[in-house]
Amino acid sequence: MATGVVDFDYSGWSARYPEFSTSVSAGLAQQYFNEAQLYCDNTPCSPVTDASPGGQRAVFLNMLTAHIAALNAPLNGQPSSPLVGRINSAAEGSVSVQTQLDMPAGTAQWYTQTKYGIAYWTATAQFRMMQYVPGPVPRANPYGRF
């Protein structure tokens, strides 16, 4: 794109993630895409430089949109689950479910709640690595020349 920003393409997104095509409208999907931009920079200064249609940033944003939709959208007429985190204990008699979500900084727990989130987390690992930028090379010049 000329602007360096990815625009949301509902038809492309719903073709890639058909499980949401009946439960997530174009307007709601656009809102999820807007929310996804909080997690993946969609500006010309983004570390993900490929902002072309169908490019790397578009794929990442679509993954995040699907992740947010899976967490929030009603599916098959049922409201989204109020549970947050992983199920760490379940009982059958008198039904009991306990969840756990410990989120130390820099971990993937929020993303691992859906297959779309973990796919995003894995695919973006290269952008979470430290990038070394060397400083200027000092020059010893005791005589003030050069």
mmCIF file with all atom_site columns, C-alpha atoms in Angstrom:
data_model
loop_
_atom_site.group_PDB
_atom_site.id
_atom_site.type_symbol
_atom_site.label_atom_id
_atom_site.label_alt_id
_atom_site.label_comp_id
_atom_site.label_asym_id
_atom_site.label_entity_id
_atom_site.label_seq_id
_atom_site.pdbx_PDB_ins_code
_atom_site.Cartn_x
_atom_site.Cartn_y
_atom_site.Cartn_z
_atom_site.occupancy
_atom_site.B_iso_or_equiv
_atom_site.pdbx_formal_charge
_atom_site.auth_seq_id
_atom_site.auth_comp_id
_atom_site.auth_asym_id
_atom_site.auth_atom_id
_atom_site.pdbx_PDB_model_num
ATOM 1   C CA . MET A 1 1   ? 0.000   0.000   0.000  1.00 0.00 ? 1   MET A CA 1
ATOM 2   C CA . ALA A 1 2   ? 1.141   3.499   -0.720 1.00 0.00 ? 2   ALA A CA 1
ATOM 3   C CA . THR A 1 3   ? 0.363   4.627   2.826  1.00 0.00 ? 3   THR A CA 1
ATOM 4   C CA . GLY A 1 4   ? 2.268   1.832   4.559  1.00 0.00 ? 4   GLY A CA 1
ATOM 5   C CA . VAL A 1 5   ? -0.900  0.801   6.407  1.00 0.00 ? 5   VAL A CA 1
ATOM 6   C CA . VAL A 1 6   ? -2.916  -2.396  5.949  1.00 0.00 ? 6   VAL A CA 1
ATOM 7   C CA . ASP A 1 7   ? -6.658  -1.977  5.363  1.00 0.00 ? 7   ASP A CA 1
ATOM 8   C CA . PHE A 1 8   ? -9.037  -4.665  6.579  1.00 0.00 ? 8   PHE A CA 1
ATOM 9   C CA . ASP A 1 9   ? -10.464 -6.929  3.865  1.00 0.00 ? 9   ASP A CA 1
ATOM 10  C CA . TYR A 1 10  ? -13.509 -8.716  5.290  1.00 0.00 ? 10  TYR A CA 1
ATOM 11  C CA . SER A 1 11  ? -14.023 -10.965 2.259  1.00 0.00 ? 11  SER A CA 1
ATOM 12  C CA . GLY A 1 12  ? -10.398 -12.143 2.376  1.00 0.00 ? 12  GLY A CA 1
ATOM 13  C CA . TRP A 1 13  ? -10.523 -12.602 6.150  1.00 0.00 ? 13  TRP A CA 1
ATOM 14  C CA . SER A 1 14  ? -13.778 -14.565 6.103  1.00 0.00 ? 14  SER A CA 1
ATOM 15  C CA . ALA A 1 15  ? -12.452 -16.733 3.252  1.00 0.00 ? 15  ALA A CA 1
ATOM 16  C CA . ARG A 1 16  ? -9.355  -17.555 5.322  1.00 0.00 ? 16  ARG A CA 1
ATOM 17  C CA . TYR A 1 17  ? -11.348 -18.067 8.536  1.00 0.00 ? 17  TYR A CA 1
ATOM 18  C CA . PRO A 1 18  ? -14.730 -19.442 7.327  1.00 0.00 ? 18  PRO A CA 1
ATOM 19  C CA . GLU A 1 19  ? -15.705 -20.526 10.842 1.00 0.00 ? 19  GLU A CA 1
ATOM 20  C CA . PHE A 1 20  ? -16.446 -16.844 11.590 1.00 0.00 ? 20  PHE A CA 1
ATOM 21  C CA . SER A 1 21  ? -18.298 -15.994 8.372  1.00 0.00 ? 21  SER A CA 1
ATOM 22  C CA . THR A 1 22  ? -21.731 -16.672 9.858  1.00 0.00 ? 22  THR A CA 1
ATOM 23  C CA . SER A 1 23  ? -21.170 -15.376 13.386 1.00 0.00 ? 23  SER A CA 1
ATOM 24  C CA . VAL A 1 24  ? -19.036 -12.256 12.782 1.00 0.00 ? 24  VAL A CA 1
ATOM 25  C CA . SER A 1 25  ? -20.441 -9.477  10.616 1.00 0.00 ? 25  SER A CA 1
ATOM 26  C CA . ALA A 1 26  ? -18.240 -7.180  8.541  1.00 0.00 ? 26  ALA A CA 1
ATOM 27  C CA . GLY A 1 27  ? -18.753 -4.329  11.006 1.00 0.00 ? 27  GLY A CA 1
ATOM 28  C CA . LEU A 1 28  ? -17.876 -6.441  14.030 1.00 0.00 ? 28  LEU A CA 1
ATOM 29  C CA . ALA A 1 29  ? -14.858 -7.919  12.248 1.00 0.00 ? 29  ALA A CA 1
ATOM 30  C CA . GLN A 1 30  ? -13.680 -4.369  11.475 1.00 0.00 ? 30  GLN A CA 1
ATOM 31  C CA . GLN A 1 31  ? -13.890 -3.578  15.196 1.00 0.00 ? 31  GLN A CA 1
ATOM 32  C CA . TYR A 1 32  ? -11.867 -6.695  16.003 1.00 0.00 ? 32  TYR A CA 1
ATOM 33  C CA . PHE A 1 33  ? -9.312  -5.627  13.362 1.00 0.00 ? 33  PHE A CA 1
ATOM 34  C CA . ASN A 1 34  ? -9.093  -2.180  14.976 1.00 0.00 ? 34  ASN A CA 1
ATOM 35  C CA . GLU A 1 35  ? -8.439  -3.896  18.306 1.00 0.00 ? 35  GLU A CA 1
ATOM 36  C CA . ALA A 1 36  ? -5.804  -6.126  16.694 1.00 0.00 ? 36  ALA A CA 1
ATOM 37  C CA . GLN A 1 37  ? -3.886  -2.986  15.769 1.00 0.00 ? 37  GLN A CA 1
ATOM 38  C CA . LEU A 1 38  ? -3.280  -2.420  19.487 1.00 0.00 ? 38  LEU A CA 1
ATOM 39  C CA . TYR A 1 39  ? -1.133  -5.563  19.483 1.00 0.00 ? 39  TYR A CA 1
ATOM 40  C CA . CYS A 1 40  ? 0.461   -5.380  16.021 1.00 0.00 ? 40  CYS A CA 1
ATOM 41  C CA . ASP A 1 41  ? 1.683   -1.957  14.886 1.00 0.00 ? 41  ASP A CA 1
ATOM 42  C CA . ASN A 1 42  ? -0.076  -0.959  11.668 1.00 0.00 ? 42  ASN A CA 1
ATOM 43  C CA . THR A 1 43  ? 1.781   2.265   10.915 1.00 0.00 ? 43  THR A CA 1
ATOM 44  C CA . PRO A 1 44  ? 4.482   3.055   8.359  1.00 0.00 ? 44  PRO A CA 1
ATOM 45  C CA . CYS A 1 45  ? 7.013   2.744   11.233 1.00 0.00 ? 45  CYS A CA 1
ATOM 46  C CA . SER A 1 46  ? 6.045   -0.869  12.060 1.00 0.00 ? 46  SER A CA 1
ATOM 47  C CA . PRO A 1 47  ? 8.879   -3.401  12.357 1.00 0.00 ? 47  PRO A CA 1
ATOM 48  C CA . VAL A 1 48  ? 6.766   -5.597  10.056 1.00 0.00 ? 48  VAL A CA 1
ATOM 49  C CA . THR A 1 49  ? 7.531   -3.697  6.865  1.00 0.00 ? 49  THR A CA 1
ATOM 50  C CA . ASP A 1 50  ? 5.518   -5.723  4.320  1.00 0.00 ? 50  ASP A CA 1
ATOM 51  C CA . ALA A 1 51  ? 2.218   -3.825  4.268  1.00 0.00 ? 51  ALA A CA 1
ATOM 52  C CA . SER A 1 52  ? 1.194   -4.997  0.803  1.00 0.00 ? 52  SER A CA 1
ATOM 53  C CA . PRO A 1 53  ? -2.258  -6.563  0.340  1.00 0.00 ? 53  PRO A CA 1
ATOM 54  C CA . GLY A 1 54  ? -1.887  -10.167 1.502  1.00 0.00 ? 54  GLY A CA 1
ATOM 55  C CA . GLY A 1 55  ? 1.582   -9.355  2.832  1.00 0.00 ? 55  GLY A CA 1
ATOM 56  C CA . GLN A 1 56  ? 3.138   -10.343 6.131  1.00 0.00 ? 56  GLN A CA 1
ATOM 57  C CA . ARG A 1 57  ? 1.554   -7.569  8.220  1.00 0.00 ? 57  ARG A CA 1
ATOM 58  C CA . ALA A 1 58  ? -1.890  -8.269  6.732  1.00 0.00 ? 58  ALA A CA 1
ATOM 59  C CA . VAL A 1 59  ? -1.527  -11.955 7.626  1.00 0.00 ? 59  VAL A CA 1
ATOM 60  C CA . PHE A 1 60  ? -0.484  -11.095 11.194 1.00 0.00 ? 60  PHE A CA 1
ATOM 61  C CA . LEU A 1 61  ? -3.373  -8.670  11.653 1.00 0.00 ? 61  LEU A CA 1
ATOM 62  C CA . ASN A 1 62  ? -5.828  -11.212 10.261 1.00 0.00 ? 62  ASN A CA 1
ATOM 63  C CA . MET A 1 63  ? -4.507  -13.840 12.699 1.00 0.00 ? 63  MET A CA 1
ATOM 64  C CA . LEU A 1 64  ? -5.026  -11.414 15.573 1.00 0.00 ? 64  LEU A CA 1
ATOM 65  C CA . THR A 1 65  ? -8.490  -10.493 14.318 1.00 0.00 ? 65  THR A CA 1
ATOM 66  C CA . ALA A 1 66  ? -9.413  -14.196 14.291 1.00 0.00 ? 66  ALA A CA 1
ATOM 67  C CA . HIS A 1 67  ? -7.920  -14.596 17.784 1.00 0.00 ? 67  HIS A CA 1
ATOM 68  C CA . ILE A 1 68  ? -9.976  -11.702 19.141 1.00 0.00 ? 68  ILE A CA 1
ATOM 69  C CA . ALA A 1 69  ? -13.075 -12.998 17.352 1.00 0.00 ? 69  ALA A CA 1
ATOM 70  C CA . ALA A 1 70  ? -12.576 -16.465 18.849 1.00 0.00 ? 70  ALA A CA 1
ATOM 71  C CA . LEU A 1 71  ? -12.320 -14.944 22.323 1.00 0.00 ? 71  LEU A CA 1
ATOM 72  C CA . ASN A 1 72  ? -15.298 -12.606 21.978 1.00 0.00 ? 72  ASN A CA 1
ATOM 73  C CA . ALA A 1 73  ? -17.702 -13.519 19.193 1.00 0.00 ? 73  ALA A CA 1
ATOM 74  C CA . PRO A 1 74  ? -20.778 -15.610 19.826 1.00 0.00 ? 74  PRO A CA 1
ATOM 75  C CA . LEU A 1 75  ? -20.473 -18.969 18.094 1.00 0.00 ? 75  LEU A CA 1
ATOM 76  C CA . ASN A 1 76  ? -23.429 -21.122 17.005 1.00 0.00 ? 76  ASN A CA 1
ATOM 77  C CA . GLY A 1 77  ? -25.828 -18.777 18.771 1.00 0.00 ? 77  GLY A CA 1
ATOM 78  C CA . GLN A 1 78  ? -24.023 -19.191 22.092 1.00 0.00 ? 78  GLN A CA 1
ATOM 79  C CA . PRO A 1 79  ? -22.353 -16.244 23.846 1.00 0.00 ? 79  PRO A CA 1
ATOM 80  C CA . SER A 1 80  ? -18.585 -16.225 24.133 1.00 0.00 ? 80  SER A CA 1
ATOM 81  C CA . SER A 1 81  ? -17.109 -18.082 27.079 1.00 0.00 ? 81  SER A CA 1
ATOM 82  C CA . PRO A 1 82  ? -16.666 -16.041 30.257 1.00 0.00 ? 82  PRO A CA 1
ATOM 83  C CA . LEU A 1 83  ? -13.641 -18.178 31.170 1.00 0.00 ? 83  LEU A CA 1
ATOM 84  C CA . VAL A 1 84  ? -10.231 -16.553 30.865 1.00 0.00 ? 84  VAL A CA 1
ATOM 85  C CA . GLY A 1 85  ? -7.044  -18.600 30.762 1.00 0.00 ? 85  GLY A CA 1
ATOM 86  C CA . ARG A 1 86  ? -6.431  -22.304 30.676 1.00 0.00 ? 86  ARG A CA 1
ATOM 87  C CA . ILE A 1 87  ? -8.565  -24.860 32.473 1.00 0.00 ? 87  ILE A CA 1
ATOM 88  C CA . ASN A 1 88  ? -6.370  -26.263 35.221 1.00 0.00 ? 88  ASN A CA 1
ATOM 89  C CA . SER A 1 89  ? -9.013  -28.267 37.071 1.00 0.00 ? 89  SER A CA 1
ATOM 90  C CA . ALA A 1 90  ? -12.348 -29.798 36.151 1.00 0.00 ? 90  ALA A CA 1
ATOM 91  C CA . ALA A 1 91  ? -14.798 -32.036 37.967 1.00 0.00 ? 91  ALA A CA 1
ATOM 92  C CA . GLU A 1 92  ? -17.831 -33.864 36.665 1.00 0.00 ? 92  GLU A CA 1
ATOM 93  C CA . GLY A 1 93  ? -20.150 -34.346 39.646 1.00 0.00 ? 93  GLY A CA 1
ATOM 94  C CA . SER A 1 94  ? -21.865 -30.982 40.303 1.00 0.00 ? 94  SER A CA 1
ATOM 95  C CA . VAL A 1 95  ? -19.697 -29.589 37.481 1.00 0.00 ? 95  VAL A CA 1
ATOM 96  C CA . SER A 1 96  ? -16.741 -27.509 38.601 1.00 0.00 ? 96  SER A CA 1
ATOM 97  C CA . VAL A 1 97  ? -14.200 -25.757 36.394 1.00 0.00 ? 97  VAL A CA 1
ATOM 98  C CA . GLN A 1 98  ? -11.209 -23.706 37.502 1.00 0.00 ? 98  GLN A CA 1
ATOM 99  C CA . THR A 1 99  ? -9.053  -21.584 35.247 1.00 0.00 ? 99  THR A CA 1
ATOM 100 C CA . GLN A 1 100 ? -5.619  -20.069 35.651 1.00 0.00 ? 100 GLN A CA 1
ATOM 101 C CA . LEU A 1 101 ? -4.004  -17.154 33.852 1.00 0.00 ? 101 LEU A CA 1
ATOM 102 C CA . ASP A 1 102 ? -0.685  -15.969 35.228 1.00 0.00 ? 102 ASP A CA 1
ATOM 103 C CA . MET A 1 103 ? 0.723   -13.389 32.853 1.00 0.00 ? 103 MET A CA 1
ATOM 104 C CA . PRO A 1 104 ? 4.310   -12.427 33.579 1.00 0.00 ? 104 PRO A CA 1
ATOM 105 C CA . ALA A 1 105 ? 5.603   -9.784  31.199 1.00 0.00 ? 105 ALA A CA 1
ATOM 106 C CA . GLY A 1 106 ? 6.669   -11.075 27.804 1.00 0.00 ? 106 GLY A CA 1
ATOM 107 C CA . THR A 1 107 ? 4.824   -14.384 27.910 1.00 0.00 ? 107 THR A CA 1
ATOM 108 C CA . ALA A 1 108 ? 2.402   -15.829 25.417 1.00 0.00 ? 108 ALA A CA 1
ATOM 109 C CA . GLN A 1 109 ? -0.419  -16.860 27.738 1.00 0.00 ? 109 GLN A CA 1
ATOM 110 C CA . TRP A 1 110 ? -3.034  -14.498 26.305 1.00 0.00 ? 110 TRP A CA 1
ATOM 111 C CA . TYR A 1 111 ? -2.181  -15.685 22.797 1.00 0.00 ? 111 TYR A CA 1
ATOM 112 C CA . THR A 1 112 ? -2.271  -19.388 23.692 1.00 0.00 ? 112 THR A CA 1
ATOM 113 C CA . GLN A 1 113 ? -5.998  -19.278 24.417 1.00 0.00 ? 113 GLN A CA 1
ATOM 114 C CA . THR A 1 114 ? -6.760  -19.894 20.720 1.00 0.00 ? 114 THR A CA 1
ATOM 115 C CA . LYS A 1 115 ? -5.085  -21.608 17.785 1.00 0.00 ? 115 LYS A CA 1
ATOM 116 C CA . TYR A 1 116 ? -5.032  -18.269 15.949 1.00 0.00 ? 116 TYR A CA 1
ATOM 117 C CA . GLY A 1 117 ? -3.267  -16.514 18.809 1.00 0.00 ? 117 GLY A CA 1
ATOM 118 C CA . ILE A 1 118 ? -0.544  -19.124 19.165 1.00 0.00 ? 118 ILE A CA 1
ATOM 119 C CA . ALA A 1 119 ? -0.018  -19.089 15.394 1.00 0.00 ? 119 ALA A CA 1
ATOM 120 C CA . TYR A 1 120 ? 0.477   -15.300 15.608 1.00 0.00 ? 120 TYR A CA 1
ATOM 121 C CA . TRP A 1 121 ? 2.803   -15.601 18.603 1.00 0.00 ? 121 TRP A CA 1
ATOM 122 C CA . THR A 1 122 ? 4.943   -18.211 16.861 1.00 0.00 ? 122 THR A CA 1
ATOM 123 C CA . ALA A 1 123 ? 5.040   -16.361 13.533 1.00 0.00 ? 123 ALA A CA 1
ATOM 124 C CA . THR A 1 124 ? 6.083   -13.070 15.139 1.00 0.00 ? 124 THR A CA 1
ATOM 125 C CA . ALA A 1 125 ? 8.936   -14.487 17.230 1.00 0.00 ? 125 ALA A CA 1
ATOM 126 C CA . GLN A 1 126 ? 11.476  -12.929 14.882 1.00 0.00 ? 126 GLN A CA 1
ATOM 127 C CA . PHE A 1 127 ? 10.196  -9.466  15.813 1.00 0.00 ? 127 PHE A CA 1
ATOM 128 C CA . ARG A 1 128 ? 10.585  -10.038 19.553 1.00 0.00 ? 128 ARG A CA 1
ATOM 129 C CA . MET A 1 129 ? 14.295  -10.763 19.320 1.00 0.00 ? 129 MET A CA 1
ATOM 130 C CA . MET A 1 130 ? 16.770  -8.155  20.418 1.00 0.00 ? 130 MET A CA 1
ATOM 131 C CA . GLN A 1 131 ? 18.272  -6.201  17.551 1.00 0.00 ? 131 GLN A CA 1
ATOM 132 C CA . TYR A 1 132 ? 21.762  -4.895  18.206 1.00 0.00 ? 132 TYR A CA 1
ATOM 133 C CA . VAL A 1 133 ? 22.500  -1.437  16.860 1.00 0.00 ? 133 VAL A CA 1
ATOM 134 C CA . PRO A 1 134 ? 26.191  -0.593  17.257 1.00 0.00 ? 134 PRO A CA 1
ATOM 135 C CA . GLY A 1 135 ? 27.146  2.889   18.376 1.00 0.00 ? 135 GLY A CA 1
ATOM 136 C CA . PRO A 1 136 ? 29.749  5.078   16.711 1.00 0.00 ? 136 PRO A CA 1
ATOM 137 C CA . VAL A 1 137 ? 33.305  3.794   16.601 1.00 0.00 ? 137 VAL A CA 1
ATOM 138 C CA . PRO A 1 138 ? 35.487  5.844   18.980 1.00 0.00 ? 138 PRO A CA 1
ATOM 139 C CA . ARG A 1 139 ? 38.685  7.183   17.486 1.00 0.00 ? 139 ARG A CA 1
ATOM 140 C CA . ALA A 1 140 ? 41.676  8.001   19.577 1.00 0.00 ? 140 ALA A CA 1
ATOM 141 C CA . ASN A 1 141 ? 43.003  11.346  18.369 1.00 0.00 ? 141 ASN A CA 1
ATOM 142 C CA . PRO A 1 142 ? 45.311  12.785  21.006 1.00 0.00 ? 142 PRO A CA 1
ATOM 143 C CA . TYR A 1 143 ? 46.604  15.608  18.777 1.00 0.00 ? 143 TYR A CA 1
ATOM 144 C CA . GLY A 1 144 ? 43.284  17.032  17.580 1.00 0.00 ? 144 GLY A CA 1
ATOM 145 C CA . ARG A 1 145 ? 43.981  16.414  13.891 1.00 0.00 ? 145 ARG A CA 1
ATOM 146 C CA . PHE A 1 146 ? 41.868  14.594  11.309 1.00 0.00 ? 146 PHE A CA 1
#
